[in-house]
XYZ file of C-alpha atoms in Angstrom:
167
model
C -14.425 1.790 -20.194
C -13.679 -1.711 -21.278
C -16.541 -4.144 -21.819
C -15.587 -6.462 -19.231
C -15.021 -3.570 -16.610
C -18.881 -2.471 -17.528
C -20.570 -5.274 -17.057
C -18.491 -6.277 -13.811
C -20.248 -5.774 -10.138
C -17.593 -3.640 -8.717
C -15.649 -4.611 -5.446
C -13.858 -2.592 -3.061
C -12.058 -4.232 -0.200
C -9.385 -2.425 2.158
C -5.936 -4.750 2.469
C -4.134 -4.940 6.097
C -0.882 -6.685 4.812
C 1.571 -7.097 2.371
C 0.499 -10.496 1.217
C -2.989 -9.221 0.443
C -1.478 -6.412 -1.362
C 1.114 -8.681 -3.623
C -2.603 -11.141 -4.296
C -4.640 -7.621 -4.798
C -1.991 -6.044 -7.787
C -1.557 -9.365 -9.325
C -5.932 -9.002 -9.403
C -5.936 -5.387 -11.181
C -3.400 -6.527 -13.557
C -5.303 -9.526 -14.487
C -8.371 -7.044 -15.367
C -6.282 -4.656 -17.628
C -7.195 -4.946 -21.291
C -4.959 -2.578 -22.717
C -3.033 -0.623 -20.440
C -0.924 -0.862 -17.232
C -0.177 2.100 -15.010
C 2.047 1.513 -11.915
C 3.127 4.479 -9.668
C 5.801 3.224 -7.177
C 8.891 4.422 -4.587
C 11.217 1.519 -5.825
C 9.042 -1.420 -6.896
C 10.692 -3.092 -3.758
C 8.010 -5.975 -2.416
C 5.496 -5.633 -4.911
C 6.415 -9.203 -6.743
C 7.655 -7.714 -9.528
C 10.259 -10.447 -9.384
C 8.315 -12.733 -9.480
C 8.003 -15.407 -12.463
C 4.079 -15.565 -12.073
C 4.313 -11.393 -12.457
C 6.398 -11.633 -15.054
C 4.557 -14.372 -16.830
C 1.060 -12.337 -16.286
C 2.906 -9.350 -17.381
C 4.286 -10.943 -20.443
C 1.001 -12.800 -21.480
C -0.430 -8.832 -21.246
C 1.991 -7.487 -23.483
C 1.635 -10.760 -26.257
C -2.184 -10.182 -26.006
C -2.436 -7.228 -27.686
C 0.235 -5.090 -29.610
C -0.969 -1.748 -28.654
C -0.919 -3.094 -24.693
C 1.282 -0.895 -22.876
C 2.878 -0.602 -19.072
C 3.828 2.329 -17.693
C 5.875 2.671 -14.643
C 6.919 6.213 -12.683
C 9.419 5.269 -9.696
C 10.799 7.585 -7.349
C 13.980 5.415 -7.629
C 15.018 3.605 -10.573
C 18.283 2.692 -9.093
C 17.367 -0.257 -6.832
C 15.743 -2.264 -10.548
C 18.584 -3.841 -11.323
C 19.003 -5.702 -7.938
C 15.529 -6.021 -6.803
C 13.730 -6.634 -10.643
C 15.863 -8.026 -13.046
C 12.952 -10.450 -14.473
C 11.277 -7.089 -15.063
C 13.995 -5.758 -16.562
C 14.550 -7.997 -19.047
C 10.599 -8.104 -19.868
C 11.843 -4.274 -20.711
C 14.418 -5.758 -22.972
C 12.063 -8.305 -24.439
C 9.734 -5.474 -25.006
C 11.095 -2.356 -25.533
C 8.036 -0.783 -27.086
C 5.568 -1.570 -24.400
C 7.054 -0.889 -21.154
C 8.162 2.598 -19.881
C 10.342 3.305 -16.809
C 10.345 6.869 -15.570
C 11.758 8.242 -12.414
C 9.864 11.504 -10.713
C 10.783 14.901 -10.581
C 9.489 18.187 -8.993
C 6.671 17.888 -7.199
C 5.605 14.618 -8.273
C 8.858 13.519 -6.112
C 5.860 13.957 -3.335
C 3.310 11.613 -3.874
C 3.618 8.931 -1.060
C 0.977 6.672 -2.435
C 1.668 3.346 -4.707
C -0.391 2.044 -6.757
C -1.524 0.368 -10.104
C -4.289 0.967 -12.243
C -5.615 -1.361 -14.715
C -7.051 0.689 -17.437
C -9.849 3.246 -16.498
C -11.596 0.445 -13.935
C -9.457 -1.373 -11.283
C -6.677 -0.166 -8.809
C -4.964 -1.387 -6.060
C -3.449 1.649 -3.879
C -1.574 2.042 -1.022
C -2.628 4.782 1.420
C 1.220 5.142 1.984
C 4.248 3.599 1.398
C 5.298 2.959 5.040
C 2.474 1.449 5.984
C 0.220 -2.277 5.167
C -2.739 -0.492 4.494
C -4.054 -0.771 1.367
C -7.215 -0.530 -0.925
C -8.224 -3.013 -4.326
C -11.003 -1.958 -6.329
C -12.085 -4.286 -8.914
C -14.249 -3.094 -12.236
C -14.839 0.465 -10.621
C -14.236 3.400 -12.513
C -15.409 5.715 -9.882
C -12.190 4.329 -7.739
C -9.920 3.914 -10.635
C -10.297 7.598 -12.405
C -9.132 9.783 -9.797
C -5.949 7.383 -9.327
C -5.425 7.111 -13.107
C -5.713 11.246 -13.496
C -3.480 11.359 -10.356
C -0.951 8.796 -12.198
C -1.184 11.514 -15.339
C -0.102 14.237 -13.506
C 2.649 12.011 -11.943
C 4.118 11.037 -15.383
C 4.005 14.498 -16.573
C 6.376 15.194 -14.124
C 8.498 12.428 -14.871
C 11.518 11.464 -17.038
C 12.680 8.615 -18.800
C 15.057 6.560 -16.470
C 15.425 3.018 -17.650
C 15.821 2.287 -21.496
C 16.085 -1.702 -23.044
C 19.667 -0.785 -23.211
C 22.554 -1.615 -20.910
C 23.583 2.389 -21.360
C 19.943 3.517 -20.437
C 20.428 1.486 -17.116
């Protein structure tokens, strides 16, 4: 656990909308001190279009050279249209970011979310619906999702490379 995450109260507040949800994930990733974990269908809605994403995504990765992000996507395919600031943060940092698309079973989980190192997550209790959770420097919330997000990514491949061929 991070030294900020243990000597933050922790907060838990459920999300009805996707507004909340964009200011939530834009939250946990402000928290992360080292590592980024995002578990998604498509990215689609999420904001990671955005410039202010991108920017707190890029100020991340320049904070620290062993920062990482990792992202597991049912669907790589829509990135190009729907992310290309995140895309060429991939680019930009080729060492830092990975893109992998599910397989197997993990081609069932129904649940986005990110998880900010071992101690905040924002999660969506599925990806058809508003409803959503953010928990803020508290492990007890963020472990489970972060071991869920492990067994995701083992049953994941690499998808999206820095390079025109990997797309």
């Amino acid at each position: 656990m991070t030294e900020t995450a243990a000597e933050e109260t922790p907060a838990y507040r459920p999300l009805f909308g996707a507004a909340e949800s964009l200011a939530a994930i834009g939250e946990v990733i402000a928290r992360a001190k080292g590592m980024i974990r995002i578990f998604d269908v498509t990215l689609a809605s999420r904001g990671f279009n955005s410039p202010e994403r991108i920017e707190a995504l890029r100020a991340f990765l320049v904070a620290g050279r062993a920062h990482r992000i990792c992202i597991a996507l049912h669907d790589t395919d829509p990135l190009a249209r729907e992310a290309p600031r995140l895309l060429a943060l991939l680019r930009q940092y080729p060492m830092s970011i990975e893109i992998h698309r599910t397989i197997g079973q993990a081609r069932n989980a129904n649940d986005p979310f990110v998880v900010a190192d071992d101690h905040s997550v924002w999660r969506q209790l599925h990806w058809q619906q508003p409803r959503a959770i953010v928990a803020l420097g508290s492990p007890a919330d963020a472990v489970p999702i972060l071991q869920r997000f492990e067994e995701i990514w083992e049953l994941s491949e690499p998808a999206v490379s820095a390079t025109t061929l990997g797309l």
